[in-house]
Amino acid sequence: MIKLISNITYLHLKKIERCRLLIEVRWHGRGGQGVVTSSELLALAAIYEGKYVYHAPEFGPERRGAPVRAYTRIDNEPIEQHFGIYEPDIVVVIDPTLQTEVDYILSGLKKNGMLILNADEPYEKVIEKAKMNDIRVWYVNAYDIAMDIFGRPFYNTPMLGALVKASNIVNLESVNRAIEEKFKGRGKEIIQKNIQAVELANKEVKQYES
Amino acid sequence: MSELKSIKTLKDIPRKEQFAPGHRLCAGCGIPQLVRFTLKAVPDPKIVVNATSCLEVASTIFPYTAWKIPWIHNAFENSAATASGIEAAFRALEKKKGIKKPKIIVFAGDGGTFDIGMQALSGALERGHDFIYICYDNEAYMNTGIQRSGATPKGAATTTSPAGRVIPGKQERKKDLIGIAIAHGIRYAATMNPAYPVDMYNKIVKAASIKGPVVLHYFTPCPTGWYFDPSLSIEVARLAVQTRLWPLYEYEDGKYKINIMVRRPKPIEDYFKLQRRFAHLLRPENKWLLDDIKKDIEENWKRLLRLAGIEA
Amino acid sequence: MSCKSNRNGERRMSVKSRRIGLNGDTAVAYAAKQANVDVISAYPITPQTIMVEKLAEYVNNGELDAVFIPVESEHTALSAAVGASLAGARVFTATASQGLALMYEILWIAAGLRTTVVMALGNRAFSPNINIHCSHDDLYAVRDTGWIELIAENVQEAYDLTLQAFKISEDKKVLFPSTISLDGFILTHSLEALYVIDDAYVENFLPPKDPVYPIDPNNPITYGPLDLQDYYIEHKKLQDYHFENSYPRILEIFQEYSEFTGRTYKPIKTYGLDDAEVAIMILGSSAGTARFVAKKLREKGQKVGVISLTLYRPFPVDKIKEATKGLKALAIMDRSLSFGSPGAQLYMDVASALVNEREKPLLFNVIYGLGGRDLTPDQVEYVFKKAQEYAKEGEVKELKLWVGVRE
């Protein structure tokens, strides 16, 4: 029988390796922030670990200036389903200003799911609403990390690093390999900085505890 | 295998024919002379791409063909595109398999060039494919029954620009094909006329010697669509040059040259009166149009003199 | 269900492969590169653009020894491809939607002149109104023109079918151009894991093109002559005969590729049909979604199945007759419309394939997903429910059903 596991933690994964794993991630950000790239990097990292993936850009209509979404579906069996992700296990909000759009970012997020925010302090209304659904909130100040490393607000790779720590869907090494592959034409410095950003966010990300 | 060789008199033209008799082009049509000359002037190996046109339908009625060299017809508007593909393929195959790249010649009518095929031609010229594009211009869609094209001259009557009581024939000027071609930065372009065979032959030889796209614009008298006696074809063609209506000139690497200098032009009426498509222009009520055409011819001639650096 | 089972049977692979992640467009471009094409003639159009960009990149970086013709329109893209193919080159092009519509005239010529052009379609809706997302309008627009039509369900298939398309088109018992369809954005822009064959092995399956009657000054041929009342119909009958006869050869090539890679290719894919009472027939990426739902319903004891097509032209009539035997109702799902017709395109195909069968299921047509509207499991479940309803009542209440549409 297929066993769908929606409440994921890495501890579970190890125990039930031989059974079906299905994790769905939704990414939020704005145009130009590399939302699609972070989803793609996660997908590539999962492929390196022998998993199956479906990474897709926005399913809904896209408008200039409007928030952008991307989706990653990860499984250890071939993925047949090609529909959009409406009830994600994990939501990653790359853009710091979007955390105030509480209903938008929490839309469909499963009970016991996970929310990862780019914030110095999570917005209180998000926390409130997340609590109602037993959603675990993680947060990291990716702005500071990005400004320290890139000198520009590139949040996507730090947020990927945060996701890896919070969920452990993939290993950090796989993410770094994906970055090397994806940015191989862009020079060593870009690769190193992105890896550094991933690792730093991976260390700094914290689970919110009231 | 023949070689590129310019000629001094008609006697120098090679005897070998690669366009067989028995085709169904009209008596007095100017196209066969163009085709025979081209196939003689351009050395083997060569390929012809033909747009849908008089030449296409008259020379290849299945199960017959007049062509002794590879000939391909794809559609109406895409002869330059088809030539692009063939040229690209031979470029690749020459490199990969050592197959010698043939010279590619396009024959298209004025409809297939000035109108429906303009985009494909422009694209091919811009991309710089190595081919010879020859437009044979009989100044209307003759194959479908004499409808107006962008090459129909001002004043001419066609079935879609009839000489009516209110509008006496086509009111718009003919497009400047050579000007359009040159604007793409090609190296060589020229006009040709069957009444000047040596000039014509040598222009084809020249075109074949150039790597990259070239455009030749050929005047094709059409007894069927212009309504004149087929025996007068060459006479009509010659008058077109002698009245300065069809200047024979060439453009090469930035320089213009007028090949036939018409110092004392014949009256345009001499040319018009031989063809029924212009008959209405000679009526008094249409004198304004005739004057207008005369002005156009004069201006065009002066423009060419300027381009060729000759004082008027 | 054990996690060991693997639908694609990848473990039996007999060639050396690598497992990588690519989006559908890149996978197709990669396959065209591995096919060592001689000429690429293509015009960019969303959602096919990545293919054209990738191939231009391969050529300009010297990774692919080919001539890339940056044409000025899709009409020229295919016109030039026809010329190049007749000249003996292995040719690739790609388009979508409006681009395909602009090529329409030349589709017939490419097939009638027996070229071996391979063209990928990033399936996209026809205008108006302008939309860049998935419908199957373009793949259906090809159906009458004499092209082989292959349809990918996922990125792996897009890659595999591209390689097979060259082999099929250039086969001396086929000699017709091919299209590979992949759903716009859902596959073209989405990344999945796939196995790509190591370069060194590709030629074992796909040797260089050995052209039949190429343009050759030493052997002059007249291609595309005027063909009137006295011969045209015979030529068309011959073309039809040869097109139908390409079918068994295509099956052989599918088989050969399956043995070569360990990934099974058949003209149609069926799921649950051993005991299914009702089924859905569907094309492209949504087939997986339908199967996903069918699996869930079967766990609940419902006898449902799914049929999807990898080969759309020539239409695998025999396989469809066989697959639909014993079904009580069949929902035929079309991601397109054929205005004023008895049903949309796939519906008409299936209905006419089954018309003389003594026992056949009740058929009804479902319109879904136009312009990229997502086909969700709920919609699929609803279609199964309708099929069950009709099967039980023995009659089709509503021949044309729309799903995923706001009322």
Short mmCIF file of C-alpha atoms in Angstrom, two decimals, chain B residues 45-47 56-58 60-78 81-86 88-93 95-97 99-100 102 119-124 126-127 129, chain C residues 36-39 64-67 69-73 75-76 78-89 105-106 109 113 208-211 215-228 230-231 235:
data_model
loop_
_atom_site.label_atom_id
_atom_site.label_comp_id
_atom_site.label_asym_id
_atom_site.label_seq_id
_atom_site.Cartn_x
_atom_site.Cartn_y
_atom_site.Cartn_z
CA PRO B 45 26.93 21.41 -59.62
CA LYS B 46 23.80 23.48 -59.12
CA ILE B 47 20.29 23.21 -57.78
CA GLU B 56 6.94 25.96 -61.92
CA VAL B 57 3.61 24.84 -63.33
CA ALA B 58 4.73 24.94 -66.94
CA THR B 60 7.06 20.13 -64.28
CA ILE B 61 3.66 18.75 -65.14
CA PHE B 62 3.88 15.26 -63.71
CA PRO B 63 5.08 12.85 -65.13
CA TYR B 64 7.23 15.25 -67.18
CA THR B 65 10.00 17.60 -66.21
CA ALA B 66 12.04 20.06 -68.22
CA TRP B 67 14.85 20.07 -65.66
CA LYS B 68 18.08 18.19 -66.14
CA ILE B 69 19.40 19.35 -62.78
CA PRO B 70 17.91 18.92 -59.28
CA TRP B 71 14.81 21.08 -59.00
CA ILE B 72 12.62 21.63 -55.99
CA HIS B 73 9.33 23.34 -55.50
CA ASN B 74 8.15 23.75 -51.91
CA ALA B 75 5.47 26.46 -51.86
CA PHE B 76 4.72 29.96 -53.12
CA GLU B 77 6.19 32.28 -50.50
CA ASN B 78 9.10 30.21 -49.27
CA ALA B 81 13.52 29.90 -47.12
CA THR B 82 13.83 26.56 -48.87
CA ALA B 83 17.08 27.71 -50.45
CA SER B 84 18.30 28.72 -46.96
CA GLY B 85 17.69 25.20 -45.70
CA ILE B 86 19.37 23.53 -48.65
CA ALA B 88 22.68 25.23 -44.67
CA ALA B 89 22.39 21.48 -45.19
CA PHE B 90 25.15 21.42 -47.78
CA ARG B 91 27.31 23.60 -45.54
CA ALA B 92 26.92 21.00 -42.80
CA LEU B 93 27.31 18.01 -45.12
CA LYS B 95 32.05 19.76 -43.46
CA LYS B 96 30.88 16.43 -42.06
CA LYS B 97 30.77 14.19 -45.12
CA ILE B 99 29.88 16.46 -50.13
CA LYS B 100 30.60 19.37 -52.50
CA PRO B 102 26.33 23.07 -55.20
CA GLN B 119 9.61 38.18 -45.72
CA ALA B 120 11.35 34.91 -46.55
CA LEU B 121 13.63 36.72 -49.02
CA SER B 122 14.47 39.41 -46.48
CA GLY B 123 15.29 36.76 -43.87
CA ALA B 124 17.52 34.82 -46.24
CA GLU B 126 19.91 39.08 -43.81
CA ARG B 127 21.26 35.66 -42.80
CA HIS B 129 23.02 32.42 -47.31
CA ASN C 36 24.06 14.79 -33.95
CA VAL C 37 21.66 16.79 -36.10
CA ASP C 38 23.14 18.57 -39.12
CA VAL C 39 20.73 21.47 -39.32
CA LEU C 64 27.36 20.23 -31.65
CA ASP C 65 28.67 20.32 -35.21
CA ALA C 66 25.57 21.64 -36.94
CA VAL C 67 24.32 24.68 -38.81
CA ILE C 69 19.50 28.75 -39.10
CA PRO C 70 18.07 31.64 -37.08
CA VAL C 71 15.00 32.02 -39.28
CA GLU C 72 12.64 34.99 -39.36
CA SER C 73 9.39 33.04 -38.88
CA HIS C 75 6.90 29.39 -41.86
CA THR C 76 10.51 29.72 -42.88
CA LEU C 78 9.76 24.54 -41.57
CA SER C 79 10.33 25.58 -45.19
CA ALA C 80 14.07 25.61 -44.63
CA ALA C 81 13.83 22.34 -42.70
CA VAL C 82 12.14 20.76 -45.72
CA GLY C 83 14.93 21.95 -48.01
CA ALA C 84 17.62 20.79 -45.62
CA SER C 85 16.03 17.39 -45.10
CA LEU C 86 15.71 16.79 -48.84
CA ALA C 87 19.36 17.78 -49.20
CA GLY C 88 20.19 14.81 -46.97
CA ALA C 89 20.65 16.46 -43.60
CA GLU C 105 0.83 24.95 -45.09
CA ILE C 106 4.30 23.44 -44.96
CA ILE C 109 4.51 19.57 -47.87
CA LEU C 113 7.72 15.24 -49.98
CA PRO C 208 23.88 8.80 -39.05
CA LYS C 209 21.11 9.49 -41.53
CA ASP C 210 21.30 7.47 -44.73
CA PRO C 211 19.16 9.66 -46.97
CA ILE C 215 19.09 16.31 -53.72
CA ASP C 216 22.11 15.28 -55.77
CA PRO C 217 23.40 17.05 -58.89
CA ASN C 218 24.71 13.71 -60.13
CA ASN C 219 21.26 12.23 -59.96
CA PRO C 220 18.86 15.08 -60.74
CA ILE C 221 15.32 14.70 -59.46
CA THR C 222 12.34 17.02 -59.73
CA TYR C 223 10.83 17.40 -56.25
CA GLY C 224 7.32 18.73 -55.84
CA PRO C 225 6.09 18.99 -59.46
CA LEU C 226 2.68 20.07 -60.64
CA ASP C 227 0.41 17.09 -60.14
CA LEU C 228 -3.06 17.36 -61.62
CA ASP C 230 -4.46 12.58 -63.88
CA TYR C 231 -2.02 11.57 -61.10
CA HIS C 235 0.06 9.79 -55.27
#
